[in-house]
Tab-separated table of C-alpha atoms and ligand atoms in Angstrom:
chain	number	residue	atom	x	y	z
C	1	UNK	CA	-117.053	120.810	49.081
C	2	UNK	CA	-118.171	122.869	52.016
C	3	UNK	CA	-121.593	122.058	53.522
C	4	UNK	CA	-122.711	125.290	55.169
C	5	UNK	CA	-121.499	128.682	54.011
C	6	UNK	CA	-121.594	130.948	57.036
C	7	UNK	CA	-118.847	133.190	58.391
C	8	UNK	CA	-116.813	130.238	59.661
C	9	UNK	CA	-117.138	128.545	56.296
C	10	UNK	CA	-115.947	131.706	54.572
C	11	UNK	CA	-112.675	131.494	56.499
C	12	UNK	CA	-112.417	127.771	55.695
C	13	UNK	CA	-112.714	128.641	51.980
C	14	UNK	CA	-109.996	131.290	52.253
C	15	UNK	CA	-107.672	128.876	54.061
C	16	UNK	CA	-108.389	126.136	51.485
C	17	UNK	CA	-107.794	128.391	48.504
C	18	UNK	CA	-104.518	129.623	49.971
C	19	UNK	CA	-103.402	126.002	49.845
C	20	UNK	CA	-104.461	125.689	46.212
C	21	UNK	CA	-107.839	123.976	46.657
C	22	UNK	CA	-110.899	124.611	44.511
C	23	UNK	CA	-113.985	125.013	46.721
C	24	UNK	CA	-117.698	124.492	46.098
C	25	UNK	CA	-119.712	126.227	48.832
C	26	UNK	CA	-123.210	124.946	49.650
C	27	UNK	CA	-126.044	126.397	51.707
C	28	UNK	CA	-129.802	126.785	51.679
C	29	UNK	CA	-129.662	130.416	50.532
C	30	UNK	CA	-127.762	132.246	47.807
C	31	UNK	CA	-124.993	134.779	48.463
C	32	UNK	CA	-124.125	133.212	51.820
C	33	UNK	CA	-120.781	134.465	53.220
C	34	UNK	CA	-118.626	131.516	52.052
C	35	UNK	CA	-120.211	131.573	48.577
C	36	UNK	CA	-118.888	135.099	48.105
C	37	UNK	CA	-115.325	133.784	48.048
C	38	UNK	CA	-115.753	130.194	46.783
C	39	UNK	CA	-115.086	128.963	43.239
C	40	UNK	CA	-118.622	127.631	42.848
C	41	UNK	CA	-121.854	127.586	44.841
C	42	UNK	CA	-124.810	125.224	45.199
C	43	UNK	CA	-128.066	126.255	46.871
C	44	UNK	CA	-130.236	123.430	48.258
C	45	UNK	CA	-131.652	122.015	51.513
C	46	UNK	CA	-128.726	120.184	53.099
C	47	UNK	CA	-131.057	118.241	55.401
C	48	UNK	CA	-132.559	116.620	52.285
C	49	UNK	CA	-130.643	113.348	51.818
C	50	UNK	CA	-131.496	112.944	48.130
C	51	UNK	CA	-130.553	116.546	47.305
C	52	UNK	CA	-127.284	116.256	49.222
C	53	UNK	CA	-126.305	112.990	47.557
C	54	UNK	CA	-127.202	114.365	44.156
C	55	UNK	CA	-124.993	117.451	44.552
C	56	UNK	CA	-122.043	115.460	45.945
C	57	UNK	CA	-122.259	112.815	43.217
C	58	UNK	CA	-122.454	115.479	40.523
C	59	UNK	CA	-119.311	117.311	41.694
C	60	UNK	CA	-117.373	114.296	43.028
C	61	UNK	CA	-115.358	116.373	45.533
C	62	UNK	CA	-112.188	114.924	47.027
C	63	UNK	CA	-113.310	116.003	50.481
C	64	UNK	CA	-116.640	117.031	52.027
C	65	UNK	CA	-116.216	119.506	54.896
C	66	UNK	CA	-119.369	120.000	56.990
C	67	UNK	CA	-119.587	123.505	58.441
C	68	UNK	CA	-122.971	123.289	60.168
C	69	UNK	CA	-124.764	120.785	62.387
C	70	UNK	CA	-128.076	120.301	60.581
C	71	UNK	CA	-127.211	117.982	57.689
C	72	UNK	CA	-128.602	114.756	56.223
C	73	UNK	CA	-126.105	112.698	58.194
C	74	UNK	CA	-127.310	109.339	56.816
C	75	UNK	CA	-126.513	110.608	53.332
C	76	UNK	CA	-123.029	111.551	54.534
C	77	UNK	CA	-122.585	108.004	55.801
C	78	UNK	CA	-123.567	106.555	52.399
C	79	UNK	CA	-121.172	108.922	50.643
C	80	UNK	CA	-118.371	107.939	53.005
C	81	UNK	CA	-119.159	104.274	52.315
C	82	UNK	CA	-118.772	105.074	48.608
C	83	UNK	CA	-115.261	106.374	49.295
C	84	UNK	CA	-115.769	110.137	49.649
C	85	UNK	CA	-113.871	111.573	52.624
C	86	UNK	CA	-116.178	113.306	55.131
C	87	UNK	CA	-114.518	115.527	57.767
C	88	UNK	CA	-113.830	114.377	60.383
C	89	UNK	CA	-116.010	111.266	59.808
C	90	UNK	CA	-119.657	110.713	58.878
C	91	UNK	CA	-120.206	109.108	62.267
C	92	UNK	CA	-118.836	112.200	64.075
C	93	UNK	CA	-121.285	114.449	62.220
C	94	UNK	CA	-124.128	112.120	63.217
C	95	UNK	CA	-123.065	111.761	66.861
C	96	UNK	CA	-122.692	115.520	67.371
C	97	UNK	CA	-125.828	116.620	65.500
C	98	UNK	CA	-128.144	115.920	68.428
C	99	UNK	CA	-127.412	116.460	72.095
C	100	UNK	CA	-128.389	112.976	73.249
C	101	UNK	CA	-125.873	110.995	71.207
C	102	UNK	CA	-122.838	113.097	72.110
C	103	UNK	CA	-123.926	113.305	75.743
C	104	UNK	CA	-124.482	109.529	75.983
C	105	UNK	CA	-121.097	108.942	74.376
C	106	UNK	CA	-119.210	111.398	76.588
C	107	UNK	CA	-120.918	110.589	79.859
C	108	UNK	CA	-121.940	106.941	79.653
C	109	UNK	CA	-119.503	105.358	77.196
C	110	UNK	CA	-116.382	107.456	77.915
C	111	UNK	CA	-117.038	108.371	81.556
C	112	UNK	CA	-116.385	112.115	81.145
C	113	UNK	CA	-117.763	114.427	83.818
C	114	UNK	CA	-120.840	116.311	82.510
C	115	UNK	CA	-123.723	118.136	84.166
C	116	UNK	CA	-126.159	115.576	85.607
C	117	UNK	CA	-128.903	115.111	83.027
C	118	UNK	CA	-131.979	113.172	81.956
C	119	UNK	CA	-134.233	113.025	78.905
C	120	UNK	CA	-137.980	113.514	78.559
C	121	UNK	CA	-140.457	113.116	75.721
C	122	UNK	CA	-143.475	114.780	77.378
C	123	UNK	CA	-144.267	117.201	80.195
C	124	UNK	CA	-144.927	114.470	82.757
C	125	UNK	CA	-141.567	112.849	82.085
C	126	UNK	CA	-139.931	116.264	82.256
C	127	UNK	CA	-141.406	116.805	85.741
C	128	UNK	CA	-140.076	113.502	87.055
C	129	UNK	CA	-136.719	114.008	85.339
C	130	UNK	CA	-136.195	117.574	86.618
C	131	UNK	CA	-137.010	117.195	90.314
C	132	UNK	CA	-134.084	114.901	91.277
C	133	UNK	CA	-131.636	117.311	89.608
C	134	UNK	CA	-132.471	120.173	92.029
C	135	UNK	CA	-133.407	123.728	90.957
C	136	UNK	CA	-132.568	125.472	88.749
C	137	UNK	CA	-132.356	123.169	85.729
C	138	UNK	CA	-131.684	123.875	82.058
C	139	UNK	CA	-134.122	122.452	79.493
C	140	UNK	CA	-132.976	122.113	75.863
C	141	UNK	CA	-134.446	120.437	72.796
C	142	UNK	CA	-132.278	117.456	71.854
C	143	UNK	CA	-132.166	118.855	68.333
C	144	UNK	CA	-131.192	122.528	68.344
C	145	UNK	CA	-128.213	124.845	68.241
C	146	UNK	CA	-127.373	128.458	69.068
C	147	UNK	CA	-129.407	128.224	72.251
C	148	UNK	CA	-132.707	127.822	70.402
C	149	UNK	CA	-135.518	126.463	72.585
C	150	UNK	CA	-133.379	126.546	75.755
C	151	UNK	CA	-134.541	127.826	79.122
C	152	UNK	CA	-133.413	127.947	82.714
C	153	UNK	CA	-136.195	126.686	85.015
C	154	UNK	CA	-136.330	127.759	88.662
C	155	UNK	CA	-139.282	125.726	89.927
C	156	UNK	CA	-141.865	123.134	88.877
C	157	UNK	CA	-144.354	125.830	87.826
C	158	UNK	CA	-142.033	126.977	85.069
C	159	UNK	CA	-141.636	123.537	83.492
C	160	UNK	CA	-144.682	123.740	81.232
C	161	UNK	CA	-143.437	126.956	79.653
C	162	UNK	CA	-139.964	125.412	79.227
C	163	UNK	CA	-141.514	122.363	77.548
C	164	UNK	CA	-143.376	124.600	75.075
C	165	UNK	CA	-140.245	126.679	74.411
C	166	UNK	CA	-138.220	123.524	73.753
C	167	UNK	CA	-140.781	121.945	71.415
C	168	UNK	CA	-141.239	125.133	69.400
C	169	UNK	CA	-137.485	125.884	69.306
C	170	UNK	CA	-136.466	122.386	68.189
C	171	UNK	CA	-135.023	121.732	64.782
C	172	UNK	CA	-137.092	119.055	63.058
C	173	UNK	CA	-139.992	117.201	64.592
C	174	UNK	CA	-138.375	115.491	67.609
C	175	UNK	CA	-140.169	116.150	70.903
C	176	UNK	CA	-137.302	114.929	73.048
C	177	UNK	CA	-135.670	117.303	75.503
C	178	UNK	CA	-132.616	117.066	77.714
C	179	UNK	CA	-132.865	118.486	81.219
C	180	UNK	CA	-129.595	119.277	82.998
C	181	UNK	CA	-128.556	120.500	86.416
C	182	UNK	CA	-127.655	124.205	86.194
C	183	UNK	CA	-123.920	124.592	86.688
C	184	UNK	CA	-122.743	127.721	88.432
C	185	UNK	CA	-119.496	127.791	86.501
C	186	UNK	CA	-116.780	130.412	86.934
C	187	UNK	CA	-115.740	130.259	83.301
C	188	UNK	CA	-116.584	128.451	80.097
C	189	UNK	CA	-113.923	127.640	77.555
C	190	UNK	CA	-113.407	126.169	74.123
C	191	UNK	CA	-110.407	123.914	73.687
C	192	UNK	CA	-109.593	123.771	69.978
C	193	UNK	CA	-108.302	120.243	69.406
C	194	UNK	CA	-106.671	119.040	66.190
C	195	UNK	CA	-106.556	115.414	65.115
C	196	UNK	CA	-103.925	114.673	62.508
C	197	UNK	CA	-103.412	111.705	60.183
C	198	UNK	CA	-99.660	111.635	60.710
C	199	UNK	CA	-99.056	113.196	64.066
C	200	UNK	CA	-100.251	113.566	67.632
C	201	UNK	CA	-103.417	115.367	68.698
C	202	UNK	CA	-102.633	119.065	69.184
C	203	UNK	CA	-104.309	121.756	71.280
C	204	UNK	CA	-104.613	125.517	70.964
C	205	UNK	CA	-104.263	127.578	74.131
C	206	UNK	CA	-107.739	127.657	75.758
C	207	UNK	CA	-110.282	130.290	74.698
C	208	UNK	CA	-112.600	131.848	77.279
C	209	UNK	CA	-116.048	133.013	76.209
C	210	UNK	CA	-119.360	134.462	77.333
C	211	UNK	CA	-122.723	133.358	75.985
C	212	UNK	CA	-126.043	135.117	76.146
C	213	UNK	CA	-129.347	134.478	74.410
C	214	UNK	CA	-127.844	131.225	73.132
C	215	UNK	CA	-125.008	132.793	71.208
C	216	UNK	CA	-121.466	133.740	71.929
C	217	UNK	CA	-120.936	137.424	72.678
C	218	UNK	CA	-117.201	137.661	73.262
C	219	UNK	CA	-114.181	135.398	73.492
C	220	UNK	CA	-110.543	135.764	74.471
C	221	UNK	CA	-107.273	133.884	74.384
C	222	UNK	CA	-105.508	132.766	76.473
C	223	UNK	CA	-108.069	131.865	79.144
C	224	UNK	CA	-106.624	131.588	82.646
C	225	UNK	CA	-106.647	127.912	83.674
C	226	UNK	CA	-104.518	126.164	86.238
C	227	UNK	CA	-102.074	123.572	84.889
C	228	UNK	CA	-104.256	120.860	86.442
C	229	UNK	CA	-107.440	122.190	84.796
C	230	UNK	CA	-105.742	122.457	81.411
C	231	UNK	CA	-104.383	118.959	81.725
C	232	UNK	CA	-107.816	117.606	82.646
C	233	UNK	CA	-109.488	119.438	79.728
C	234	UNK	CA	-106.879	118.190	77.260
C	235	UNK	CA	-107.233	114.611	78.467
C	236	UNK	CA	-111.031	114.776	78.120
C	237	UNK	CA	-110.802	116.419	74.677
C	238	UNK	CA	-108.365	113.755	73.497
C	239	UNK	CA	-110.626	110.972	74.793
C	240	UNK	CA	-113.723	112.190	72.994
C	241	UNK	CA	-112.023	113.210	69.731
C	242	UNK	CA	-110.135	109.893	69.581
C	243	UNK	CA	-113.469	108.138	69.780
C	244	UNK	CA	-114.952	110.283	66.984
C	245	UNK	CA	-111.865	109.705	64.840
C	246	UNK	CA	-110.917	111.176	61.469
C	247	UNK	CA	-108.882	114.318	60.925
C	248	UNK	CA	-109.590	118.002	61.461
C	249	UNK	CA	-110.137	120.575	64.155
C	250	UNK	CA	-112.771	120.210	66.886
C	251	UNK	CA	-114.128	122.873	69.263
C	252	UNK	CA	-114.521	121.136	72.614
C	253	UNK	CA	-116.589	123.116	75.151
C	254	UNK	CA	-116.020	122.874	78.907
C	255	UNK	CA	-117.354	124.525	82.053
C	256	UNK	CA	-114.880	125.265	84.864
C	257	UNK	CA	-116.467	124.810	88.277
C	258	UNK	CA	-113.886	125.273	91.044
C	259	UNK	CA	-111.193	122.702	90.312
C	260	UNK	CA	-113.591	120.581	88.236
C	261	UNK	CA	-113.590	120.562	84.471
C	262	UNK	CA	-117.001	119.597	83.090
C	263	UNK	CA	-117.529	118.518	79.464
C	264	UNK	CA	-120.376	120.378	77.747
C	265	UNK	CA	-120.463	119.574	74.014
C	266	UNK	CA	-118.311	119.772	70.920
C	267	UNK	CA	-118.271	120.815	67.273
C	268	UNK	CA	-116.376	118.575	64.848
C	269	UNK	CA	-115.314	121.721	62.971
C	270	UNK	CA	-114.037	125.250	63.663
C	271	UNK	CA	-115.887	126.970	66.504
C	272	UNK	CA	-117.369	130.476	66.511
C	273	UNK	CA	-115.532	131.439	69.708
C	274	UNK	CA	-112.332	130.501	67.840
C	275	UNK	CA	-112.720	133.479	65.475
C	276	UNK	CA	-110.326	135.174	67.921
C	277	UNK	CA	-107.532	132.949	66.556
C	278	UNK	CA	-107.653	134.997	63.328
C	279	UNK	CA	-105.696	137.601	65.266
C	280	UNK	CA	-104.207	135.738	68.226
C	281	UNK	CA	-102.404	132.725	66.740
C	282	UNK	CA	-99.596	132.038	64.262
C	283	UNK	CA	-102.001	129.638	62.511
C	284	UNK	CA	-105.709	130.350	62.919
C	285	UNK	CA	-108.305	127.627	63.540
C	286	UNK	CA	-109.318	127.535	59.875
C	287	UNK	CA	-105.731	127.084	58.671
C	288	UNK	CA	-105.250	124.370	61.288
C	289	UNK	CA	-108.431	122.625	60.121
C	290	UNK	CA	-107.250	122.661	56.499
C	291	UNK	CA	-103.753	121.458	57.336
C	292	UNK	CA	-105.224	118.554	59.280
C	293	UNK	CA	-107.726	117.767	56.502
C	294	UNK	CA	-105.003	117.788	53.826
C	295	UNK	CA	-102.468	115.917	55.939
C	296	UNK	CA	-100.036	118.852	56.006
C	297	UNK	CA	-97.641	119.455	58.910
C	298	UNK	CA	-98.431	121.673	61.909
C	299	UNK	CA	-95.008	122.396	63.416
C	300	UNK	CA	-96.209	124.691	66.190
C	301	UNK	CA	-99.284	126.478	67.489
C	302	UNK	CA	-98.745	129.682	69.437
C	303	UNK	CA	-100.879	132.450	70.842
C	304	UNK	CA	-98.722	135.380	69.741
C	305	UNK	CA	-100.610	138.065	71.598
C	306	UNK	CA	-103.414	138.175	74.160
C	307	UNK	CA	-106.506	138.838	72.047
C	308	UNK	CA	-110.266	139.230	72.212
C	309	UNK	CA	-113.302	139.132	69.935
C	310	UNK	CA	-116.673	140.888	70.293
C	311	UNK	CA	-119.614	140.131	68.012
C	312	UNK	CA	-121.594	142.694	66.004
C	313	UNK	CA	-125.286	141.803	66.143
C	314	UNK	CA	-128.287	143.116	64.242
C	315	UNK	CA	-131.176	144.328	66.374
C	316	UNK	CA	-133.906	144.468	63.734
C	317	UNK	CA	-135.365	142.606	60.773
C	318	UNK	CA	-133.814	144.239	57.699
C	319	UNK	CA	-134.168	143.050	54.075
C	320	UNK	CA	-130.850	144.701	53.192
C	321	UNK	CA	-128.144	146.227	55.327
C	322	UNK	CA	-125.392	148.817	55.547
C	323	UNK	CA	-123.068	149.631	58.426
C	324	UNK	CA	-122.277	152.862	60.249
C	325	UNK	CA	-119.269	153.544	62.473
C	326	UNK	CA	-116.829	151.247	60.653
C	327	UNK	CA	-114.291	154.074	60.255
C	328	UNK	CA	-114.565	154.987	63.929
C	329	UNK	CA	-114.112	151.342	64.905
C	330	UNK	CA	-110.995	151.040	62.773
C	331	UNK	CA	-109.400	153.946	64.640
C	332	UNK	CA	-108.746	151.412	67.413
C	333	UNK	CA	-105.108	150.257	67.119
C	334	UNK	CA	-104.347	146.531	66.738
C	335	UNK	CA	-107.967	145.815	65.810
C	336	UNK	CA	-109.690	144.288	62.802
C	337	UNK	CA	-113.313	144.478	61.727
C	338	UNK	CA	-114.824	141.496	59.902
C	339	UNK	CA	-118.215	142.113	58.288
C	340	UNK	CA	-119.570	138.805	57.054
C	341	UNK	CA	-121.563	140.126	54.080
C	342	UNK	CA	-124.860	138.511	55.097
C	343	UNK	CA	-127.501	139.814	52.706
C	344	UNK	CA	-130.193	140.534	55.330
C	345	UNK	CA	-130.603	140.893	59.080
C	346	UNK	CA	-132.918	139.748	61.868
C	347	UNK	CA	-132.780	140.540	65.590
C	348	UNK	CA	-129.757	138.865	67.182
C	349	UNK	CA	-128.202	137.724	63.875
C	350	UNK	CA	-124.407	137.847	63.953
C	351	UNK	CA	-123.304	140.205	61.177
C	352	UNK	CA	-119.651	140.699	62.022
C	353	UNK	CA	-116.991	140.583	64.679
C	354	UNK	CA	-114.205	142.812	65.971
C	355	UNK	CA	-110.853	141.214	66.811
C	356	UNK	CA	-108.266	143.039	68.910
C	357	UNK	CA	-104.850	142.438	70.392
C	358	UNK	CA	-103.596	143.925	73.665
C	359	UNK	CA	-100.781	143.825	76.217
C	360	UNK	CA	-103.060	141.546	78.195
C	361	UNK	CA	-106.516	140.026	77.741
C	362	UNK	CA	-108.201	142.905	79.599
C	363	UNK	CA	-106.747	145.493	77.218
C	364	UNK	CA	-107.667	143.399	74.175
C	365	UNK	CA	-111.234	143.093	75.479
C	366	UNK	CA	-111.511	146.836	76.075
C	367	UNK	CA	-110.399	147.557	72.513
C	368	UNK	CA	-112.663	144.944	70.919
C	369	UNK	CA	-115.674	146.095	72.946
C	370	UNK	CA	-115.058	149.774	72.203
C	371	UNK	CA	-114.644	149.186	68.470
C	372	UNK	CA	-117.632	146.821	68.182
C	373	UNK	CA	-119.780	149.309	70.114
C	374	UNK	CA	-119.209	151.910	67.400
C	375	UNK	CA	-120.585	149.764	64.564
C	376	UNK	CA	-124.318	149.754	63.920
C	377	UNK	CA	-126.267	147.593	61.487
C	378	UNK	CA	-128.585	149.941	59.537
C	379	UNK	CA	-131.319	149.516	56.905
C	380	UNK	CA	-129.558	149.187	53.556
X	1	LIG	N1	-126.142	122.896	82.436
X	1	LIG	C1	-125.859	124.171	82.237
X	1	LIG	N2	-125.621	124.985	83.307
X	1	LIG	C2	-125.362	126.301	83.123
X	1	LIG	N3	-125.295	126.895	81.912
X	1	LIG	C3	-125.517	126.144	80.823
X	1	LIG	C4	-125.798	124.754	80.925
X	1	LIG	N4	-125.972	124.275	79.673
X	1	LIG	C5	-125.797	125.305	78.841
X	1	LIG	N5	-125.514	126.445	79.497
X	1	LIG	C6	-125.234	127.758	78.901
X	1	LIG	O1	-125.909	127.849	77.645
X	1	LIG	C7	-124.950	127.921	76.566
X	1	LIG	C8	-125.458	127.159	75.362
X	1	LIG	O2	-125.606	125.803	75.687
X	1	LIG	P1	-125.123	124.659	74.697
X	1	LIG	O3	-123.723	124.892	74.299
X	1	LIG	O4	-125.473	123.367	75.306
X	1	LIG	O5	-126.156	124.911	73.512
X	1	LIG	P2	-126.024	125.244	71.972
X	1	LIG	O6	-127.398	125.619	71.555
X	1	LIG	O7	-125.379	124.108	71.316
X	1	LIG	O8	-125.127	126.470	71.869
X	1	LIG	P3	-124.083	126.749	70.699
X	1	LIG	O9	-124.629	126.105	69.462
X	1	LIG	O10	-124.073	128.248	70.638
X	1	LIG	O11	-122.793	126.168	71.195
X	1	LIG	C9	-123.656	127.372	77.141
X	1	LIG	O12	-122.535	127.842	76.448
X	1	LIG	C10	-123.750	127.890	78.590
X	1	LIG	O13	-123.402	129.266	78.659
X	2	LIG	MG1	-122.499	125.263	72.814
């Protein structure tokens, strides 16, 4: 049973079915991308503990695979206690749902280098927490994803606005924010990390990415890291994923600042920037996730060609959609277009992605950007 049926979930379903699994896809709306390919679908609020427990108990799945962050994590813990396997573990889904628990674990309990940070529950606390960090700072709701409610603050006068943005962008009712020093990083990467039941922790070659407006815009593999940086990132990823336990693939995010590798956050599931592995690797991140979940062997992970991804975003609110320029985009050699089949659009919503291979990363990026630029999301 898949909890969350977005574009990443859709690929999880495909990978699961190729290995003979029967999949029930769940989400809060009908016709979500993963539901279009799953054996069965359930539509309900997955943050509602009673609803979640009811659906799981009714279907009695062998495995529950969370695909999104916002879930009734206490219900997942009860289900795990009843003997249902939750990927990677119920505790991991709870620890990573909100920024404070994963940050406290990584920084305080495990001693990983992170941006300096503090928490605040009102504007006054935010003022006293921000000043020692030095300007600029980044303010984020403790409960949010995809950059919602985040802002970069350049001076004390901007804090009130940032507080309002954080409170209104938060998921749920929590009025806690995290304030972090702004890191002037050279590169940010995702290190896909796979924990196995019967084997060592494995790593994919690092993926570089760019974020804007809270969402990933493009990614590429391999990212250029020194051997020392890669070693540091792998050690940190192993430390945090060993603590979270269980089996499956994790997307561990790092900032590279000079020689320093700084831990940012992680997803205990396939990562959006890892969509590039659908074209770059011998086994993509979804196949790796499924193999780890099912306890199947992973003999080798290779990046077979430098590759890049570029997202296709909607720029308007549209009750139904069609696409123009798909043919023109597909004229690009060594490229693939993935349209996720989302029923409607809103400004900034990710509707698809272009994946491209090249002789080197720069060529792959040029192809992916050119092809993605040709596709427009239109009123349906
Ligand atoms: N302390 C920081 N200094 C500089 N940039 C930052 C900092 N924190 C976050 N960012 C930028 O904002 C992006 C989003 O931040 P973060 O990953 O914490 O939030 P998110 O909402 O969980 O995003 P997503 O769900 O898309 O991963 C980062 O990938 C990075 O580009
Ligand atoms: Mg992130």
